Coordinates of C-alpha atoms in Angstrom, one line a residue:
M1 CA 139.1 132.8 32.4
A2 CA 136.1 130.4 33.2
R3 CA 135.9 129.0 36.6
T4 CA 137.5 125.6 36.7
L5 CA 137.4 124.7 40.4
N6 CA 135.1 122.3 42.3
R7 CA 134.1 120.2 39.3
L8 CA 133.5 117.0 41.2
T9 CA 130.4 116.2 43.4
S10 CA 130.3 113.9 46.4
K11 CA 128.3 111.4 44.4
Q12 CA 130.9 111.3 41.6
V13 CA 133.7 110.7 44.2
E14 CA 131.9 107.5 45.2
S15 CA 130.9 106.3 41.7
L16 CA 133.6 107.3 39.1
G17 CA 135.6 104.6 37.5
P18 CA 139.4 104.1 37.3
G19 CA 141.5 107.0 36.2
R20 CA 142.4 110.5 37.3
H21 CA 139.5 112.9 37.6
A22 CA 140.1 116.6 37.9
D23 CA 138.4 118.7 40.5
G24 CA 140.2 121.8 39.2
G25 CA 143.2 123.9 40.4
G26 CA 145.5 120.9 40.5
L27 CA 143.4 118.7 42.6
Y28 CA 142.7 115.2 41.3
L29 CA 140.8 112.1 42.4
D30 CA 143.1 109.1 41.5
R31 CA 141.3 105.7 41.4
D32 CA 143.0 102.5 40.3
A33 CA 141.4 99.4 38.7
S34 CA 140.8 97.7 42.1
G35 CA 138.7 100.7 43.3
R36 CA 141.3 102.1 45.7
S37 CA 141.2 105.9 45.6
R38 CA 143.3 108.8 46.8
W39 CA 143.5 112.6 46.4
I40 CA 146.6 114.1 44.8
F41 CA 147.6 117.7 44.2
M42 CA 149.7 118.5 41.1
W43 CA 151.7 121.6 40.2
K44 CA 154.8 122.6 38.2
R45 CA 158.1 123.8 39.6
D46 CA 161.2 124.6 37.6
G47 CA 159.3 123.3 34.5
K48 CA 158.8 119.9 36.1
R49 CA 155.4 118.5 37.1
R50 CA 155.2 117.3 40.7
E51 CA 152.5 115.8 42.8
M52 CA 151.6 115.4 46.4
G53 CA 149.2 112.9 48.1
L54 CA 146.4 114.4 50.2
G55 CA 145.0 111.2 51.7
A56 CA 142.6 108.4 50.8
A57 CA 139.3 109.2 49.0
G58 CA 135.8 107.8 49.2
K59 CA 134.1 106.3 52.1
G60 CA 136.2 106.5 55.3
G61 CA 138.7 108.8 53.5
V62 CA 139.2 112.6 53.4
G63 CA 136.0 114.4 52.5
L64 CA 135.6 116.6 49.5
A65 CA 135.3 119.8 51.4
K66 CA 138.3 119.1 53.6
V67 CA 140.6 118.1 50.7
R68 CA 139.6 121.3 48.8
L69 CA 140.9 123.4 51.7
A70 CA 144.2 121.4 51.7
A71 CA 144.5 121.9 47.9
E72 CA 143.8 125.7 48.3
A73 CA 146.6 125.9 50.8
A74 CA 148.9 124.0 48.5
R75 CA 148.1 126.3 45.6
E76 CA 148.9 129.4 47.7
V77 CA 152.3 127.9 48.5
A78 CA 153.0 127.0 44.9
K79 CA 151.9 130.4 43.7
A80 CA 154.4 132.1 46.1
G81 CA 157.2 129.9 44.7
G82 CA 157.3 127.5 47.6
D83 CA 157.1 123.7 47.8
P84 CA 153.7 122.5 49.0
I85 CA 155.3 119.2 50.2
E86 CA 158.0 121.0 52.3
A87 CA 155.3 123.3 53.7
R88 CA 153.1 120.4 54.6
D89 CA 155.9 118.5 56.3
A90 CA 156.9 121.5 58.3
V91 CA 153.5 121.6 60.0
P92 CA 152.7 118.7 62.4
A93 CA 150.1 116.5 60.8
E94 CA 146.7 116.6 62.4
P95 CA 146.1 113.2 64.0
V96 CA 143.5 111.2 62.1
P97 CA 140.8 110.1 64.6
V98 CA 140.6 106.3 64.9
P99 CA 137.0 105.0 64.4
T100 CA 135.4 102.6 66.8
F101 CA 135.0 98.9 66.0
G102 CA 131.2 99.5 65.6
E103 CA 131.8 102.2 63.0
V104 CA 134.2 100.0 61.0
A105 CA 131.8 97.1 61.3
D106 CA 128.9 99.1 60.0
D107 CA 130.9 100.4 57.1
F108 CA 132.1 96.9 56.3
V109 CA 128.6 95.4 56.3
A110 CA 127.4 98.2 54.0
S111 CA 130.3 97.6 51.6
L112 CA 129.5 93.9 51.4
S113 CA 125.7 94.3 50.9
P114 CA 125.8 94.5 47.1
Q115 CA 127.2 91.0 46.8
W116 CA 124.5 89.4 49.0
R117 CA 121.5 87.9 47.2
N118 CA 118.9 88.7 49.8
E119 CA 118.3 90.8 52.9
K120 CA 118.7 87.8 55.2
H121 CA 122.5 87.8 54.9
R122 CA 122.8 91.5 55.7
A123 CA 120.5 91.1 58.7
Q124 CA 122.5 88.2 60.0
W125 CA 125.8 90.0 59.7
K126 CA 124.4 93.2 61.3
M127 CA 122.8 91.2 64.1
T128 CA 125.9 89.3 65.1
L129 CA 128.2 92.4 64.9
T130 CA 125.6 94.5 66.8
T131 CA 124.2 92.1 69.4
Y132 CA 127.0 89.6 70.1
A133 CA 129.9 91.9 69.5
K134 CA 128.3 94.7 71.5
P135 CA 131.2 95.0 74.0
L136 CA 133.6 95.7 71.1
R137 CA 131.6 98.4 69.4
P138 CA 132.6 101.4 71.5
L139 CA 136.3 100.5 71.5
P140 CA 138.6 102.3 69.1
V141 CA 139.3 99.7 66.5
D142 CA 143.1 99.8 67.2
R143 CA 142.4 98.9 70.9
V144 CA 140.6 95.7 70.1
D145 CA 142.9 93.0 71.5
T146 CA 142.8 89.2 72.2
P147 CA 141.3 89.5 75.7
A148 CA 138.5 91.8 74.3
V149 CA 137.7 89.3 71.5
L150 CA 137.8 86.3 73.9
E151 CA 135.4 88.0 76.3
V152 CA 132.9 88.3 73.4
L153 CA 133.4 84.8 72.1
Q154 CA 133.4 83.0 75.4
A155 CA 129.9 84.3 76.2
V156 CA 128.5 82.2 73.3
W157 CA 131.2 79.6 72.5
L158 CA 129.7 76.7 74.5
A159 CA 126.0 77.7 74.3
K160 CA 125.9 78.5 70.6
P161 CA 129.0 77.2 68.9
E162 CA 127.7 77.6 65.3
T163 CA 126.9 81.3 66.0
A164 CA 130.1 81.8 67.9
S165 CA 132.2 80.4 65.0
R166 CA 130.5 82.7 62.5
L167 CA 130.9 85.7 64.9
R168 CA 134.6 85.0 65.2
G169 CA 135.1 85.0 61.4
R170 CA 133.1 88.2 61.0
I171 CA 135.1 90.0 63.7
E172 CA 138.3 88.8 62.0
R173 CA 137.2 90.3 58.7
V174 CA 136.2 93.6 60.2
L175 CA 139.6 93.9 61.9
D176 CA 141.3 93.0 58.6
A177 CA 139.4 95.7 56.9
A178 CA 140.5 98.2 59.6
K179 CA 144.1 97.2 59.1
A180 CA 143.8 97.6 55.3
K181 CA 142.5 101.2 55.9
G182 CA 145.5 101.9 58.2
F183 CA 143.6 102.1 61.4
R184 CA 145.5 99.3 63.1
T185 CA 148.7 97.3 62.8
G186 CA 150.0 93.9 63.9
E187 CA 148.3 90.5 64.0
N188 CA 144.6 90.0 64.0
P189 CA 143.4 89.0 67.5
A190 CA 140.4 87.1 66.1
R191 CA 142.5 84.8 64.0
W192 CA 141.8 81.1 64.6
R193 CA 144.7 79.1 63.3
G194 CA 147.8 79.5 65.4
H195 CA 146.1 81.9 67.9
L196 CA 142.5 81.4 69.2
D197 CA 142.7 77.7 68.5
H198 CA 145.0 77.5 71.5
L199 CA 142.6 79.4 73.7
L200 CA 139.2 78.1 72.9
P201 CA 138.0 74.4 72.6
K202 CA 137.8 73.2 69.0
R203 CA 134.3 73.4 67.5
Q204 CA 134.3 69.8 66.4
K205 CA 134.4 68.7 70.0
L206 CA 131.3 70.8 70.8
T207 CA 129.1 70.1 67.9
R208 CA 129.1 68.9 64.3
G209 CA 127.3 72.0 63.4
H210 CA 124.4 70.2 61.8
H211 CA 120.8 71.2 62.1
A212 CA 118.8 69.0 64.5
A213 CA 116.7 66.6 62.5
L214 CA 113.8 64.3 63.2
P215 CA 114.3 60.6 62.2
Y216 CA 112.4 60.0 59.0
G217 CA 110.3 57.3 60.7
E218 CA 108.9 59.9 63.0
V219 CA 107.9 62.5 60.4
S220 CA 104.5 60.9 59.7
G221 CA 103.5 61.2 63.4
F222 CA 104.8 64.8 63.5
I223 CA 102.7 65.8 60.5
A224 CA 99.6 64.2 62.2
E225 CA 100.1 66.5 65.2
L226 CA 100.9 69.4 62.9
R227 CA 97.6 69.1 61.1
G228 CA 95.8 69.6 64.4
R229 CA 97.1 73.2 64.6
E230 CA 95.2 75.9 62.7
A231 CA 98.0 78.4 61.8
V232 CA 99.7 79.7 58.7
A233 CA 103.0 78.5 60.2
A234 CA 101.7 74.9 60.4
L235 CA 100.6 75.0 56.7
A236 CA 104.0 76.4 55.7
L237 CA 105.9 73.9 57.7
E238 CA 104.1 70.9 56.2
F239 CA 104.7 72.4 52.7
L240 CA 108.4 72.7 53.7
I241 CA 108.6 69.1 54.7
L242 CA 106.9 67.8 51.5
T243 CA 109.1 69.9 49.2
A244 CA 112.4 69.4 51.2
A245 CA 113.0 73.1 50.7
R246 CA 114.9 75.5 52.8
S247 CA 112.8 77.7 55.1
G248 CA 113.9 80.9 53.4
E249 CA 112.7 79.5 50.0
V250 CA 109.3 78.5 51.5
L251 CA 108.7 81.7 53.5
G252 CA 109.7 83.9 50.6
A253 CA 107.5 82.1 48.0
T254 CA 105.1 84.2 45.9
W255 CA 102.1 83.1 43.8
G256 CA 104.0 84.1 40.7
E257 CA 106.4 81.3 41.3
I258 CA 103.7 78.7 41.6
D259 CA 102.2 76.8 38.6
L260 CA 99.4 74.7 40.1
E261 CA 98.3 73.3 36.7
A262 CA 101.8 72.0 36.0
K263 CA 102.4 71.2 39.7
V264 CA 105.7 73.0 39.7
W265 CA 107.2 75.7 42.0
T266 CA 110.0 77.6 40.4
V267 CA 112.3 79.4 42.9
P268 CA 114.3 82.2 41.2
A269 CA 118.1 82.2 41.3
T270 CA 118.0 85.3 43.5
R271 CA 116.4 83.3 46.3
M272 CA 118.5 80.2 46.0
K273 CA 121.6 79.5 48.1
A274 CA 123.5 78.3 45.0
G275 CA 122.3 81.3 42.9
R276 CA 120.6 79.0 40.3
E277 CA 116.9 78.7 39.5
H278 CA 115.4 75.6 41.0
R279 CA 112.2 73.9 40.0
V280 CA 110.4 71.9 42.7
A281 CA 108.1 69.1 41.7
L282 CA 104.9 69.4 43.7
S283 CA 103.2 66.2 45.1
K284 CA 99.4 66.0 45.2
R285 CA 99.4 66.8 48.9
A286 CA 101.7 69.8 48.4
V287 CA 99.2 71.1 45.8
T288 CA 96.4 70.6 48.2
L289 CA 98.2 72.7 50.8
L290 CA 98.7 75.5 48.2
E291 CA 95.0 75.3 47.4
A292 CA 94.2 75.7 51.1
A293 CA 96.6 78.7 51.3
K294 CA 94.9 80.6 48.4
P295 CA 92.2 82.3 50.5
L296 CA 94.9 83.7 52.8
T297 CA 96.1 86.2 50.2
A298 CA 93.5 86.1 47.4
N299 CA 92.2 89.5 46.4
P300 CA 90.1 89.4 43.2
A301 CA 90.2 93.2 43.1
E302 CA 94.0 93.2 42.7
K303 CA 94.6 90.4 40.3
A304 CA 97.5 92.3 38.7
K305 CA 99.4 92.2 42.0
Q306 CA 98.6 88.7 42.9
A307 CA 101.8 87.3 41.5
D308 CA 103.8 89.2 44.0
R309 CA 101.7 88.2 47.0
P310 CA 103.3 85.8 49.6
V311 CA 102.0 82.3 49.5
F312 CA 102.3 82.2 53.3
P313 CA 101.5 85.7 54.6
G314 CA 102.4 87.2 57.9
Q315 CA 100.1 89.2 60.2
A316 CA 100.7 92.6 58.5
R317 CA 99.1 93.2 55.1
G318 CA 101.3 92.1 52.3
A319 CA 104.0 90.8 54.7
F320 CA 105.7 87.4 54.5
L321 CA 105.6 84.9 57.3
S322 CA 108.6 85.4 59.6
S323 CA 111.1 82.6 60.1
M324 CA 110.5 82.9 63.8
A325 CA 107.0 81.7 63.3
L326 CA 108.4 78.2 62.3
A327 CA 110.8 78.2 65.2
M328 CA 108.1 79.2 67.7
L329 CA 105.7 76.6 66.3
L330 CA 108.4 73.8 66.8
R331 CA 109.0 75.1 70.3
R332 CA 105.3 74.9 71.2
M333 CA 105.2 71.4 69.8
K334 CA 108.2 70.6 72.1
V335 CA 110.4 69.1 69.5
T336 CA 114.1 69.7 69.2
T337 CA 114.3 69.5 65.4
T338 CA 114.8 72.6 63.3
A339 CA 112.9 73.5 60.1
H340 CA 116.0 73.0 58.1
G341 CA 116.5 69.6 59.8
F342 CA 113.6 68.1 57.7
R343 CA 115.9 68.3 54.7
S344 CA 118.1 65.8 56.5
S345 CA 115.1 63.6 57.3
F346 CA 114.2 63.6 53.6
R347 CA 117.7 62.8 52.5
D348 CA 118.1 60.0 55.0
W349 CA 114.8 58.5 53.9
A350 CA 115.8 58.8 50.2
G351 CA 119.1 57.1 50.8
E352 CA 118.0 54.3 53.2
V353 CA 114.4 53.5 52.3
S354 CA 113.7 54.6 48.7
T355 CA 115.3 53.1 45.6
F356 CA 115.8 56.4 43.8
P357 CA 119.3 57.2 42.6
R358 CA 121.4 59.5 44.7
E359 CA 121.6 62.1 41.9
V360 CA 117.8 62.5 41.9
A361 CA 117.6 63.0 45.7
E362 CA 120.5 65.5 45.5
A363 CA 118.7 67.4 42.7
A364 CA 115.6 67.6 44.8
L365 CA 117.6 69.3 47.5
A366 CA 119.1 71.7 44.9
H367 CA 122.6 70.3 45.6
T368 CA 125.4 70.4 43.0
V369 CA 126.2 66.9 41.9
G370 CA 129.4 65.9 40.1
D371 CA 132.3 67.9 38.7
A372 CA 132.0 70.7 36.1
T373 CA 132.4 68.2 33.1
E374 CA 129.7 65.9 34.4
R375 CA 127.3 68.8 35.0
A376 CA 128.0 70.1 31.5
Y377 CA 126.7 66.9 30.0
R378 CA 123.7 66.6 32.3
R379 CA 121.8 69.7 31.4
G380 CA 118.3 68.6 32.6
D381 CA 117.1 68.8 36.1
A382 CA 115.4 65.4 36.2
L383 CA 112.1 67.1 37.1
E384 CA 109.9 64.1 36.2
K385 CA 112.1 61.7 38.1
R386 CA 112.0 64.0 41.0
R387 CA 108.2 64.2 40.8
K388 CA 108.0 60.4 41.4
L389 CA 110.5 60.9 44.3
M390 CA 108.5 63.7 46.0
E391 CA 105.2 61.8 45.5
A392 CA 106.8 58.7 47.2
W393 CA 108.1 61.0 50.1
A394 CA 104.6 62.5 50.5
G395 CA 103.1 59.0 50.7
Y396 CA 105.7 57.9 53.2
V397 CA 105.1 60.7 55.6
E398 CA 101.3 60.8 55.2
P399 CA 99.8 60.1 58.7
K400 CA 98.2 56.7 59.2
P401 CA 94.4 57.0 59.3
K402 CA 93.3 57.6 62.9
G403 CA 90.4 59.9 62.0
S404 CA 89.9 62.7 59.6
N405 CA 92.7 63.8 57.3
L406 CA 91.0 66.9 56.2
L407 CA 92.9 70.2 56.4
P408 CA 92.2 72.3 59.5
F409 CA 92.0 75.4 57.3
G410 CA 88.3 75.8 56.8
R411 CA 88.4 79.6 57.1
A412 CA 90.8 82.4 56.0
M413 CA 93.3 83.4 58.6
A414 CA 94.6 87.0 59.1

């Protein structure tokens, strides 16, 4: 008879869809519609089909090699006329080693990665669960208790409340995942409501969680100082201010997204927070900044690749400018605002100084306006109205003449 054992591969164990998939000799991979998987062994006794569970399958479960050994032992018992379940229960089960918090956290981040639109989210999760949660990582995940969680959170709760709040939520989700896999029981020690909210000061009393913003009346003076700095970061930051865009959108911009003739920057859905394509109307000054940035990445010999080149390059060839470059620039300029805070400056100006409708200003910020019905009837993105708005904003923040307004980018920068 042809050999029917060991049909499955490790790759198939991870990728096969719902159903029962035979490995041969009575061993099956059973996967339900939710993706939950387990190993089962099936045999006949007294003319009746019976089955026995051999543990969870897939990542974090029983490996293919180990489950095949268990199935082989069960086959031998069944062949001799015995009951594999009785034989299994007669032998003390080998204790399943409990993974550390760090191991569960790393597996959890890896499982979430496909749902994130960009690398930034994965990096943020990994950093908080590696750096800030470092004391928890070597602990067996079932030994993580309230004092251990408090020790980690209290180290940053007052100094960095926004980071601490996100850290708490991520620890909570990792511990929930560990419980779902059977590695721990009981209440989650990182739960906020009804637990940590009695042990830590409420976040609202520490900070509103908003990004520090420069008053719109001071942006013109800031730009005047910014233009005195010959750096790619300075060029990128002024472009960010004029477009009211998020730092990730600006720093990840490529020349393929820019249409200088139409004066439009189209940010693809994959790089937008809301997951929708966003067109940015470029003011005359924003176009001038882009023209100044051209020599930074221009390479006539590689025109075919030009579309993928960063508008604002980093130091390494082909690299994008780091978000830290903007933060360090602001720190050197001794201002407390953040790059993201300039979106607030723009929104305050649009609401308090300009006469443009609220919907136009919100569209410029790529915010969702109105309910689903209202959005269904308003299919356009008001690009031309936003063009007038962005031109007005550029005029408002243009530094008052105190000398030359020429760009300080007379030469290409590495």
